Amino acid sequence: MNFDLNQWYSEKIDEDAIFDYMGRIEDEDVTDILHSIEQILKDRNEPPKLFKKVFNVLVELVQNLHHHGEVPSELDVSYEKFGVLILRDEGNQYRICAGNFIKIDGLRLIRDRIDQINTLSSTETQSLYRIILENDQFSEKGGGGLGMVDIARKSGNNMEYQFFQYNPNFLFLAIDVII
Amino acid sequence: MNSLIIEGSPKTPNINFDGDEGSFLISGRSIPENSLDFYKPIIEWLDTYINEPKEATIVNIRLEYFNTSSSKCLLDVFKKLEVIFKRGQKVGINWYYEADDEDMLEAGEDYQSIIKIPFTMIEEE
């Protein structure tokens, strides 16, 4: 059975969800999302260290959605960048869930990348970050593969991920980061 | 030489590069989606500055947040200044971070490990 995005989304939005967004991720949407979340975190009076960690990871995740969030034709929308973002307060930790569609042929690259990063110790993550930073081969999108490494480094936790088959050409990728 | 001043925005930093004093400041947050576009005029300005730099150049980095897209651009800024440092001119980078913000301190140390210019890490309350 094909993946039902709306059902998946509604199941994620329980009482722990303190922010949720599903839709267009153009420049102005990124700005609005970050502004809203910053306000939510401010209102919760989180210690600056935790606040900055959560916000930093959110920035990378939202901008990942902006750069990589594909739109399958079945979505029937007029824009070209689509993503889902949910911030959950699970009591002793925050969980950020970011979801977007990817083309099936991109599966291996992303899966291998996350698996590789998840095996690294914090020192190895730092080393990998520096190697990529020093390497001049950055993409047009500017990230150069640093985003995922930065997320792992700042969160200090493994990224959890799931892929769901959406149609013959697209998968839905959901990444959870715990802080 | 002219100064380069760019007003900050919610996603881009304040830039105040005083070409006459050799005193450069990047402050605020640098989290634009496309950092290459934002930093392009800064790199171009530096290309001119390094042809006729001041005897001493001091760079103050007071960033609250920066994204990974900006991190490469910051490295490009430092690399431009490393050119004049390698020529024997005085260049220093003051890297400010808030007390407890280990991530920002570590980010400064990342650059310190790559760039030969002396860094001074300055903790602020």
PDB file of C-alpha atoms in Angstrom:
ATOM      1  CA  MET A   1       0.000   0.000   0.000  1.00  0.00           C
ATOM      2  CA  ASN A   2       1.285   3.432  -0.841  1.00  0.00           C
ATOM      3  CA  PHE A   3       2.298   5.889   1.816  1.00  0.00           C
ATOM      4  CA  ASP A   4      -0.472   8.181   3.051  1.00  0.00           C
ATOM      5  CA  LEU A   5       1.176  11.489   3.857  1.00  0.00           C
ATOM      6  CA  ASN A   6      -1.830  13.045   5.583  1.00  0.00           C
ATOM      7  CA  GLN A   7      -2.319  10.048   7.829  1.00  0.00           C
ATOM      8  CA  TRP A   8       1.375   9.947   8.713  1.00  0.00           C
ATOM      9  CA  TYR A   9       1.312  13.669   9.491  1.00  0.00           C
ATOM     10  CA  SER A  10      -1.821  13.533  11.628  1.00  0.00           C
ATOM     11  CA  GLU A  11      -0.382  10.665  13.666  1.00  0.00           C
ATOM     12  CA  LYS A  12       2.699  12.782  14.409  1.00  0.00           C
ATOM     13  CA  ILE A  13       0.677  15.718  15.682  1.00  0.00           C
ATOM     14  CA  ASP A  14      -0.134  14.649  19.187  1.00  0.00           C
ATOM     15  CA  GLU A  15       0.024  16.575  22.472  1.00  0.00           C
ATOM     16  CA  ASP A  16       3.849  16.590  22.406  1.00  0.00           C
ATOM     17  CA  ALA A  17       3.969  18.539  19.141  1.00  0.00           C
ATOM     18  CA  ILE A  18       4.638  22.205  19.883  1.00  0.00           C
ATOM     19  CA  PHE A  19       5.082  23.254  16.248  1.00  0.00           C
ATOM     20  CA  ASP A  20       4.069  21.639  13.010  1.00  0.00           C
ATOM     21  CA  TYR A  21       4.184  22.673   9.388  1.00  0.00           C
ATOM     22  CA  MET A  22       3.431  20.946   6.135  1.00  0.00           C
ATOM     23  CA  GLY A  23       3.625  22.736   2.818  1.00  0.00           C
ATOM     24  CA  ARG A  24       5.653  25.056   0.657  1.00  0.00           C
ATOM     25  CA  ILE A  25       9.276  25.714   1.661  1.00  0.00           C
ATOM     26  CA  GLU A  26      10.293  28.758  -0.346  1.00  0.00           C
ATOM     27  CA  ASP A  27      12.626  31.435   1.076  1.00  0.00           C
ATOM     28  CA  GLU A  28       9.842  33.350   2.797  1.00  0.00           C
ATOM     29  CA  ASP A  29       8.396  30.158   4.297  1.00  0.00           C
ATOM     30  CA  VAL A  30      11.805  29.288   5.763  1.00  0.00           C
ATOM     31  CA  THR A  31      11.922  32.756   7.326  1.00  0.00           C
ATOM     32  CA  ASP A  32       8.409  32.411   8.759  1.00  0.00           C
ATOM     33  CA  ILE A  33       9.004  28.909  10.100  1.00  0.00           C
ATOM     34  CA  LEU A  34      12.243  29.887  11.812  1.00  0.00           C
ATOM     35  CA  HIS A  35      10.652  33.019  13.240  1.00  0.00           C
ATOM     36  CA  SER A  36       7.709  31.047  14.653  1.00  0.00           C
ATOM     37  CA  ILE A  37       9.909  28.397  16.210  1.00  0.00           C
ATOM     38  CA  GLU A  38      12.268  30.968  17.671  1.00  0.00           C
ATOM     39  CA  GLN A  39       9.296  32.632  19.334  1.00  0.00           C
ATOM     40  CA  ILE A  40       8.035  29.314  20.705  1.00  0.00           C
ATOM     41  CA  LEU A  41      11.446  28.504  22.187  1.00  0.00           C
ATOM     42  CA  LYS A  42      11.747  32.011  23.635  1.00  0.00           C
ATOM     43  CA  ASP A  43       8.342  31.717  25.290  1.00  0.00           C
ATOM     44  CA  ARG A  44       9.436  28.448  26.881  1.00  0.00           C
ATOM     45  CA  ASN A  45      12.450  30.141  28.499  1.00  0.00           C
ATOM     46  CA  GLU A  46      14.837  27.404  27.525  1.00  0.00           C
ATOM     47  CA  PRO A  47      18.459  27.854  28.669  1.00  0.00           C
ATOM     48  CA  PRO A  48      20.458  29.664  25.951  1.00  0.00           C
ATOM     49  CA  LYS A  49      22.650  26.637  25.296  1.00  0.00           C
ATOM     50  CA  LEU A  50      19.692  24.325  24.552  1.00  0.00           C
ATOM     51  CA  PHE A  51      17.841  27.090  22.705  1.00  0.00           C
ATOM     52  CA  LYS A  52      20.768  27.631  20.355  1.00  0.00           C
ATOM     53  CA  LYS A  53      21.312  23.940  19.755  1.00  0.00           C
ATOM     54  CA  VAL A  54      17.675  23.349  18.857  1.00  0.00           C
ATOM     55  CA  PHE A  55      17.532  26.453  16.683  1.00  0.00           C
ATOM     56  CA  ASN A  56      20.776  25.622  14.885  1.00  0.00           C
ATOM     57  CA  VAL A  57      19.607  22.108  14.063  1.00  0.00           C
ATOM     58  CA  LEU A  58      16.243  23.471  12.908  1.00  0.00           C
ATOM     59  CA  VAL A  59      17.944  25.935  10.583  1.00  0.00           C
ATOM     60  CA  GLU A  60      19.850  23.103   8.897  1.00  0.00           C
ATOM     61  CA  LEU A  61      16.813  20.841   8.660  1.00  0.00           C
ATOM     62  CA  VAL A  62      14.513  23.532   7.254  1.00  0.00           C
ATOM     63  CA  GLN A  63      17.114  24.612   4.736  1.00  0.00           C
ATOM     64  CA  ASN A  64      17.616  20.979   3.748  1.00  0.00           C
ATOM     65  CA  LEU A  65      13.899  20.872   2.997  1.00  0.00           C
ATOM     66  CA  HIS A  66      14.220  24.077   0.993  1.00  0.00           C
ATOM     67  CA  HIS A  67      17.085  22.710  -1.080  1.00  0.00           C
ATOM     68  CA  HIS A  68      15.951  19.115  -1.478  1.00  0.00           C
ATOM     69  CA  GLY A  69      12.185  18.976  -0.915  1.00  0.00           C
ATOM     70  CA  GLU A  70      10.818  17.605  -4.187  1.00  0.00           C
ATOM     71  CA  VAL A  71       7.182  17.765  -5.246  1.00  0.00           C
ATOM     72  CA  PRO A  72       5.612  14.649  -6.796  1.00  0.00           C
ATOM     73  CA  SER A  73       2.891  15.549  -9.297  1.00  0.00           C
ATOM     74  CA  GLU A  74       0.244  13.703  -7.210  1.00  0.00           C
ATOM     75  CA  LEU A  75       0.553  16.422  -4.564  1.00  0.00           C
ATOM     76  CA  ASP A  76      -1.151  18.725  -7.058  1.00  0.00           C
ATOM     77  CA  VAL A  77       0.374  21.960  -5.821  1.00  0.00           C
ATOM     78  CA  SER A  78       1.707  24.924  -7.761  1.00  0.00           C
ATOM     79  CA  TYR A  79       5.045  25.266  -5.985  1.00  0.00           C
ATOM     80  CA  GLU A  80       8.292  23.352  -6.280  1.00  0.00           C
ATOM     81  CA  LYS A  81       9.598  22.896  -2.758  1.00  0.00           C
ATOM     82  CA  PHE A  82       7.678  20.869  -0.235  1.00  0.00           C
ATOM     83  CA  GLY A  83       8.443  19.741   3.273  1.00  0.00           C
ATOM     84  CA  VAL A  84       7.177  18.808   6.688  1.00  0.00           C
ATOM     85  CA  LEU A  85       8.573  19.972   9.996  1.00  0.00           C
ATOM     86  CA  ILE A  86       7.424  18.994  13.463  1.00  0.00           C
ATOM     87  CA  LEU A  87       8.974  20.029  16.759  1.00  0.00           C
ATOM     88  CA  ARG A  88       8.054  17.874  19.722  1.00  0.00           C
ATOM     89  CA  ASP A  89       8.707  18.370  23.393  1.00  0.00           C
ATOM     90  CA  GLU A  90       9.027  14.864  24.782  1.00  0.00           C
ATOM     91  CA  GLY A  91       9.685  15.962  28.342  1.00  0.00           C
ATOM     92  CA  ASN A  92      13.374  15.279  28.729  1.00  0.00           C
ATOM     93  CA  GLN A  93      14.241  15.915  25.089  1.00  0.00           C
ATOM     94  CA  TYR A  94      13.190  17.748  21.968  1.00  0.00           C
ATOM     95  CA  ARG A  95      12.522  15.741  18.843  1.00  0.00           C
ATOM     96  CA  ILE A  96      12.581  17.451  15.474  1.00  0.00           C
ATOM     97  CA  CYS A  97      11.050  15.564  12.592  1.00  0.00           C
ATOM     98  CA  ALA A  98      11.725  16.762   9.063  1.00  0.00           C
ATOM     99  CA  GLY A  99      10.149  15.088   6.063  1.00  0.00           C
ATOM    100  CA  ASN A 100      10.434  15.543   2.331  1.00  0.00           C
ATOM    101  CA  PHE A 101      10.022  13.701  -0.931  1.00  0.00           C
ATOM    102  CA  ILE A 102      13.092  12.487  -2.768  1.00  0.00           C
ATOM    103  CA  LYS A 103      13.527  10.761  -6.093  1.00  0.00           C
ATOM    104  CA  ILE A 104      14.069   7.035  -5.660  1.00  0.00           C
ATOM    105  CA  ASP A 105      17.517   7.169  -7.214  1.00  0.00           C
ATOM    106  CA  GLY A 106      18.653   9.460  -4.403  1.00  0.00           C
ATOM    107  CA  LEU A 107      17.875   6.861  -1.742  1.00  0.00           C
ATOM    108  CA  ARG A 108      21.229   5.143  -1.536  1.00  0.00           C
ATOM    109  CA  LEU A 109      23.231   8.380  -1.295  1.00  0.00           C
ATOM    110  CA  ILE A 110      21.174   9.755   1.594  1.00  0.00           C
ATOM    111  CA  ARG A 111      20.865   6.444   3.427  1.00  0.00           C
ATOM    112  CA  ASP A 112      24.599   5.739   3.177  1.00  0.00           C
ATOM    113  CA  ARG A 113      25.403   9.248   4.331  1.00  0.00           C
ATOM    114  CA  ILE A 114      23.218   9.085   7.427  1.00  0.00           C
ATOM    115  CA  ASP A 115      24.380   5.533   8.235  1.00  0.00           C
ATOM    116  CA  GLN A 116      27.988   6.633   7.923  1.00  0.00           C
ATOM    117  CA  ILE A 117      27.514   9.685  10.163  1.00  0.00           C
ATOM    118  CA  ASN A 118      25.616   7.597  12.734  1.00  0.00           C
ATOM    119  CA  THR A 119      28.620   5.283  13.177  1.00  0.00           C
ATOM    120  CA  LEU A 120      30.967   8.151  14.056  1.00  0.00           C
ATOM    121  CA  SER A 121      32.077   9.182  17.517  1.00  0.00           C
ATOM    122  CA  SER A 122      31.878  12.873  18.418  1.00  0.00           C
ATOM    123  CA  THR A 123      35.591  13.303  17.693  1.00  0.00           C
ATOM    124  CA  GLU A 124      35.202  11.601  14.323  1.00  0.00           C
ATOM    125  CA  THR A 125      32.192  13.782  13.522  1.00  0.00           C
ATOM    126  CA  GLN A 126      34.268  16.864  14.267  1.00  0.00           C
ATOM    127  CA  SER A 127      37.096  15.585  12.055  1.00  0.00           C
ATOM    128  CA  LEU A 128      34.700  14.833   9.198  1.00  0.00           C
ATOM    129  CA  TYR A 129      33.191  18.307   9.516  1.00  0.00           C
ATOM    130  CA  ARG A 130      36.618  19.902   9.233  1.00  0.00           C
ATOM    131  CA  ILE A 131      37.577  17.748   6.256  1.00  0.00           C
ATOM    132  CA  ILE A 132      34.400  18.703   4.374  1.00  0.00           C
ATOM    133  CA  LEU A 133      34.752  22.371   5.360  1.00  0.00           C
ATOM    134  CA  GLU A 134      38.300  22.486   4.070  1.00  0.00           C
ATOM    135  CA  ASN A 135      37.364  20.709   0.873  1.00  0.00           C
ATOM    136  CA  ASP A 136      36.521  23.268  -1.787  1.00  0.00           C
ATOM    137  CA  GLN A 137      34.012  21.097  -3.578  1.00  0.00           C
ATOM    138  CA  PHE A 138      30.795  22.707  -2.520  1.00  0.00           C
ATOM    139  CA  SER A 139      27.538  22.348  -4.383  1.00  0.00           C
ATOM    140  CA  GLU A 140      25.658  25.180  -6.036  1.00  0.00           C
ATOM    141  CA  LYS A 141      23.331  25.016  -3.070  1.00  0.00           C
ATOM    142  CA  GLY A 142      26.248  25.925  -0.896  1.00  0.00           C
ATOM    143  CA  GLY A 143      25.978  23.257   1.753  1.00  0.00           C
ATOM    144  CA  GLY A 144      28.580  20.888   0.439  1.00  0.00           C
ATOM    145  CA  GLY A 145      27.296  18.036   2.572  1.00  0.00           C
ATOM    146  CA  LEU A 146      28.075  19.775   5.835  1.00  0.00           C
ATOM    147  CA  GLY A 147      24.481  20.035   6.983  1.00  0.00           C
ATOM    148  CA  MET A 148      23.968  16.447   8.108  1.00  0.00           C
ATOM    149  CA  VAL A 149      27.347  16.330   9.824  1.00  0.00           C
ATOM    150  CA  ASP A 150      26.592  19.578  11.608  1.00  0.00           C
ATOM    151  CA  ILE A 151      23.214  18.252  12.767  1.00  0.00           C
ATOM    152  CA  ALA A 152      24.850  15.126  14.179  1.00  0.00           C
ATOM    153  CA  ARG A 153      27.574  17.152  15.815  1.00  0.00           C
ATOM    154  CA  LYS A 154      25.275  19.669  17.459  1.00  0.00           C
ATOM    155  CA  SER A 155      22.626  17.177  18.562  1.00  0.00           C
ATOM    156  CA  GLY A 156      25.164  14.634  19.796  1.00  0.00           C
ATOM    157  CA  ASN A 157      22.693  11.894  18.857  1.00  0.00           C
ATOM    158  CA  ASN A 158      22.199   9.518  15.985  1.00  0.00           C
ATOM    159  CA  MET A 159      19.710  10.566  13.361  1.00  0.00           C
ATOM    160  CA  GLU A 160      16.730   8.238  12.985  1.00  0.00           C
ATOM    161  CA  TYR A 161      15.237   7.919   9.544  1.00  0.00           C
ATOM    162  CA  GLN A 162      12.518   6.165   7.618  1.00  0.00           C
ATOM    163  CA  PHE A 163      11.781   5.916   3.916  1.00  0.00           C
ATOM    164  CA  PHE A 164       8.273   5.325   2.640  1.00  0.00           C
ATOM    165  CA  GLN A 165       7.383   4.411  -0.929  1.00  0.00           C
ATOM    166  CA  TYR A 166       5.069   7.131  -2.261  1.00  0.00           C
ATOM    167  CA  ASN A 167       4.833   6.216  -5.927  1.00  0.00           C
ATOM    168  CA  PRO A 168       7.097   4.469  -8.471  1.00  0.00           C
ATOM    169  CA  ASN A 169       9.387   7.509  -8.647  1.00  0.00           C
ATOM    170  CA  PHE A 170       9.320   9.099  -5.228  1.00  0.00           C
ATOM    171  CA  LEU A 171      10.011   8.177  -1.644  1.00  0.00           C
ATOM    172  CA  PHE A 172       9.093  10.136   1.443  1.00  0.00           C
ATOM    173  CA  LEU A 173      12.061  10.551   3.760  1.00  0.00           C
ATOM    174  CA  ALA A 174      11.447  11.315   7.435  1.00  0.00           C
ATOM    175  CA  ILE A 175      14.421  12.210   9.617  1.00  0.00           C
ATOM    176  CA  ASP A 176      14.189  12.518  13.399  1.00  0.00           C
ATOM    177  CA  VAL A 177      16.794  14.412  15.376  1.00  0.00           C
ATOM    178  CA  ILE A 178      16.787  14.292  19.156  1.00  0.00           C
ATOM    179  CA  ILE A 179      18.277  17.059  21.265  1.00  0.00           C
TER     180      ILE A 179
ATOM    181  CA  MET B   1      39.940  52.499   0.499  1.00  0.00           C
ATOM    182  CA  ASN B   2      36.166  52.603   0.777  1.00  0.00           C
ATOM    183  CA  SER B   3      34.395  50.781   3.526  1.00  0.00           C
ATOM    184  CA  LEU B   4      31.955  47.968   2.988  1.00  0.00           C
ATOM    185  CA  ILE B   5      28.830  48.257   5.064  1.00  0.00           C
ATOM    186  CA  ILE B   6      25.896  45.896   4.770  1.00  0.00           C
ATOM    187  CA  GLU B   7      22.991  46.216   7.166  1.00  0.00           C
ATOM    188  CA  GLY B   8      21.981  42.974   8.882  1.00  0.00           C
ATOM    189  CA  SER B   9      18.641  41.234   8.461  1.00  0.00           C
ATOM    190  CA  PRO B  10      16.952  38.362  10.347  1.00  0.00           C
ATOM    191  CA  LYS B  11      18.944  35.951   8.189  1.00  0.00           C
ATOM    192  CA  THR B  12      22.066  37.881   7.205  1.00  0.00           C
ATOM    193  CA  PRO B  13      24.820  39.471   9.293  1.00  0.00           C
ATOM    194  CA  ASN B  14      25.910  43.058   9.715  1.00  0.00           C
ATOM    195  CA  ILE B  15      29.032  43.689   7.716  1.00  0.00           C
ATOM    196  CA  ASN B  16      31.251  46.614   8.606  1.00  0.00           C
ATOM    197  CA  PHE B  17      34.614  46.442   6.871  1.00  0.00           C
ATOM    198  CA  ASP B  18      36.532  49.655   7.419  1.00  0.00           C
ATOM    199  CA  GLY B  19      39.137  49.705   4.688  1.00  0.00           C
ATOM    200  CA  ASP B  20      40.930  52.758   6.078  1.00  0.00           C
ATOM    201  CA  GLU B  21      41.327  51.300   9.567  1.00  0.00           C
ATOM    202  CA  GLY B  22      41.780  47.670   8.584  1.00  0.00           C
ATOM    203  CA  SER B  23      39.054  46.843  11.077  1.00  0.00           C
ATOM    204  CA  PHE B  24      36.430  44.331   9.984  1.00  0.00           C
ATOM    205  CA  LEU B  25      33.293  43.200  11.753  1.00  0.00           C
ATOM    206  CA  ILE B  26      30.824  40.428  10.964  1.00  0.00           C
ATOM    207  CA  SER B  27      28.030  40.255  13.534  1.00  0.00           C
ATOM    208  CA  GLY B  28      24.528  38.945  14.068  1.00  0.00           C
ATOM    209  CA  ARG B  29      23.289  35.843  12.319  1.00  0.00           C
ATOM    210  CA  SER B  30      24.257  34.341   9.024  1.00  0.00           C
ATOM    211  CA  ILE B  31      21.604  31.831   8.019  1.00  0.00           C
ATOM    212  CA  PRO B  32      20.577  32.693   4.442  1.00  0.00           C
ATOM    213  CA  GLU B  33      19.422  29.884   2.137  1.00  0.00           C
ATOM    214  CA  ASN B  34      21.980  30.880  -0.423  1.00  0.00           C
ATOM    215  CA  SER B  35      25.053  32.212   1.317  1.00  0.00           C
ATOM    216  CA  LEU B  36      27.074  32.378  -1.884  1.00  0.00           C
ATOM    217  CA  ASP B  37      24.885  35.249  -3.128  1.00  0.00           C
ATOM    218  CA  PHE B  38      25.255  37.163   0.129  1.00  0.00           C
ATOM    219  CA  TYR B  39      29.013  36.730   0.475  1.00  0.00           C
ATOM    220  CA  LYS B  40      29.911  37.358  -3.177  1.00  0.00           C
ATOM    221  CA  PRO B  41      30.237  41.178  -2.840  1.00  0.00           C
ATOM    222  CA  ILE B  42      32.208  40.699   0.371  1.00  0.00           C
ATOM    223  CA  ILE B  43      34.706  38.409  -1.327  1.00  0.00           C
ATOM    224  CA  GLU B  44      34.942  40.851  -4.243  1.00  0.00           C
ATOM    225  CA  TRP B  45      35.596  43.746  -1.852  1.00  0.00           C
ATOM    226  CA  LEU B  46      38.316  41.690  -0.158  1.00  0.00           C
ATOM    227  CA  ASP B  47      39.908  40.951  -3.532  1.00  0.00           C
ATOM    228  CA  THR B  48      40.481  44.688  -3.865  1.00  0.00           C
ATOM    229  CA  TYR B  49      41.529  45.174  -0.227  1.00  0.00           C
ATOM    230  CA  ILE B  50      44.236  42.499  -0.306  1.00  0.00           C
ATOM    231  CA  ASN B  51      45.953  44.321  -3.146  1.00  0.00           C
ATOM    232  CA  GLU B  52      46.511  47.296  -0.878  1.00  0.00           C
ATOM    233  CA  PRO B  53      45.911  46.201   2.692  1.00  0.00           C
ATOM    234  CA  LYS B  54      46.529  48.159   5.860  1.00  0.00           C
ATOM    235  CA  GLU B  55      49.612  47.230   7.823  1.00  0.00           C
ATOM    236  CA  ALA B  56      47.406  45.535  10.393  1.00  0.00           C
ATOM    237  CA  THR B  57      44.004  43.994   9.783  1.00  0.00           C
ATOM    238  CA  ILE B  58      41.771  42.940  12.650  1.00  0.00           C
ATOM    239  CA  VAL B  59      38.681  40.848  12.048  1.00  0.00           C
ATOM    240  CA  ASN B  60      35.981  40.630  14.698  1.00  0.00           C
ATOM    241  CA  ILE B  61      33.501  37.799  14.351  1.00  0.00           C
ATOM    242  CA  ARG B  62      30.510  38.173  16.648  1.00  0.00           C
ATOM    243  CA  LEU B  63      28.015  35.722  15.255  1.00  0.00           C
ATOM    244  CA  GLU B  64      25.035  34.436  17.126  1.00  0.00           C
ATOM    245  CA  TYR B  65      24.215  31.717  14.585  1.00  0.00           C
ATOM    246  CA  PHE B  66      25.555  30.667  11.243  1.00  0.00           C
ATOM    247  CA  ASN B  67      24.429  27.868   8.995  1.00  0.00           C
ATOM    248  CA  THR B  68      26.641  25.389   7.188  1.00  0.00           C
ATOM    249  CA  SER B  69      26.044  27.189   3.926  1.00  0.00           C
ATOM    250  CA  SER B  70      27.673  30.282   5.493  1.00  0.00           C
ATOM    251  CA  SER B  71      30.502  28.313   7.043  1.00  0.00           C
ATOM    252  CA  LYS B  72      32.207  27.783   3.705  1.00  0.00           C
ATOM    253  CA  CYS B  73      31.781  31.464   2.836  1.00  0.00           C
ATOM    254  CA  LEU B  74      33.362  32.489   6.130  1.00  0.00           C
ATOM    255  CA  LEU B  75      36.250  30.200   5.310  1.00  0.00           C
ATOM    256  CA  ASP B  76      36.585  31.997   1.970  1.00  0.00           C
ATOM    257  CA  VAL B  77      36.750  35.332   3.819  1.00  0.00           C
ATOM    258  CA  PHE B  78      39.500  34.008   6.075  1.00  0.00           C
ATOM    259  CA  LYS B  79      41.372  32.511   3.121  1.00  0.00           C
ATOM    260  CA  LYS B  80      41.446  35.902   1.408  1.00  0.00           C
ATOM    261  CA  LEU B  81      42.954  37.444   4.534  1.00  0.00           C
ATOM    262  CA  GLU B  82      45.381  34.559   4.874  1.00  0.00           C
ATOM    263  CA  VAL B  83      46.917  35.714   1.612  1.00  0.00           C
ATOM    264  CA  ILE B  84      48.073  38.988   3.164  1.00  0.00           C
ATOM    265  CA  PHE B  85      49.068  37.232   6.400  1.00  0.00           C
ATOM    266  CA  LYS B  86      51.337  34.941   4.396  1.00  0.00           C
ATOM    267  CA  ARG B  87      52.869  38.011   2.794  1.00  0.00           C
ATOM    268  CA  GLY B  88      54.027  39.025   6.262  1.00  0.00           C
ATOM    269  CA  GLN B  89      51.373  41.540   7.145  1.00  0.00           C
ATOM    270  CA  LYS B  90      49.675  41.563  10.509  1.00  0.00           C
ATOM    271  CA  VAL B  91      46.246  39.951  10.565  1.00  0.00           C
ATOM    272  CA  GLY B  92      44.286  38.765  13.581  1.00  0.00           C
ATOM    273  CA  ILE B  93      40.862  37.222  14.045  1.00  0.00           C
ATOM    274  CA  ASN B  94      38.889  37.785  17.244  1.00  0.00           C
ATOM    275  CA  TRP B  95      36.281  35.061  17.578  1.00  0.00           C
ATOM    276  CA  TYR B  96      33.594  36.022  20.098  1.00  0.00           C
ATOM    277  CA  TYR B  97      31.289  33.462  21.655  1.00  0.00           C
ATOM    278  CA  GLU B  98      28.771  33.607  24.450  1.00  0.00           C
ATOM    279  CA  ALA B  99      29.636  31.876  27.706  1.00  0.00           C
ATOM    280  CA  ASP B 100      28.310  28.299  27.547  1.00  0.00           C
ATOM    281  CA  ASP B 101      28.057  28.337  23.765  1.00  0.00           C
ATOM    282  CA  GLU B 102      30.497  25.497  23.196  1.00  0.00           C
ATOM    283  CA  ASP B 103      29.216  25.004  19.665  1.00  0.00           C
ATOM    284  CA  MET B 104      30.285  28.517  18.679  1.00  0.00           C
ATOM    285  CA  LEU B 105      33.650  28.072  20.388  1.00  0.00           C
ATOM    286  CA  GLU B 106      34.179  24.794  18.527  1.00  0.00           C
ATOM    287  CA  ALA B 107      33.208  26.469  15.270  1.00  0.00           C
ATOM    288  CA  GLY B 108      35.958  29.012  15.851  1.00  0.00           C
ATOM    289  CA  GLU B 109      38.375  26.208  16.597  1.00  0.00           C
ATOM    290  CA  ASP B 110      37.438  24.555  13.302  1.00  0.00           C
ATOM    291  CA  TYR B 111      38.645  27.637  11.435  1.00  0.00           C
ATOM    292  CA  GLN B 112      41.656  27.963  13.690  1.00  0.00           C
ATOM    293  CA  SER B 113      42.677  24.433  12.667  1.00  0.00           C
ATOM    294  CA  ILE B 114      42.467  25.273   8.963  1.00  0.00           C
ATOM    295  CA  ILE B 115      43.602  28.900   8.737  1.00  0.00           C
ATOM    296  CA  LYS B 116      47.088  30.087   9.666  1.00  0.00           C
ATOM    297  CA  ILE B 117      46.003  33.537  10.889  1.00  0.00           C
ATOM    298  CA  PRO B 118      46.172  33.802  14.709  1.00  0.00           C
ATOM    299  CA  PHE B 119      42.773  33.472  16.367  1.00  0.00           C
ATOM    300  CA  THR B 120      41.823  34.902  19.735  1.00  0.00           C
ATOM    301  CA  MET B 121      38.837  33.207  21.324  1.00  0.00           C
ATOM    302  CA  ILE B 122      36.907  35.694  23.426  1.00  0.00           C
ATOM    303  CA  GLU B 123      34.183  34.535  25.781  1.00  0.00           C
ATOM    304  CA  GLU B 124      31.434  37.035  26.489  1.00  0.00           C
ATOM    305  CA  GLU B 125      28.899  36.990  29.306  1.00  0.00           C
TER     306      GLU B 125
END
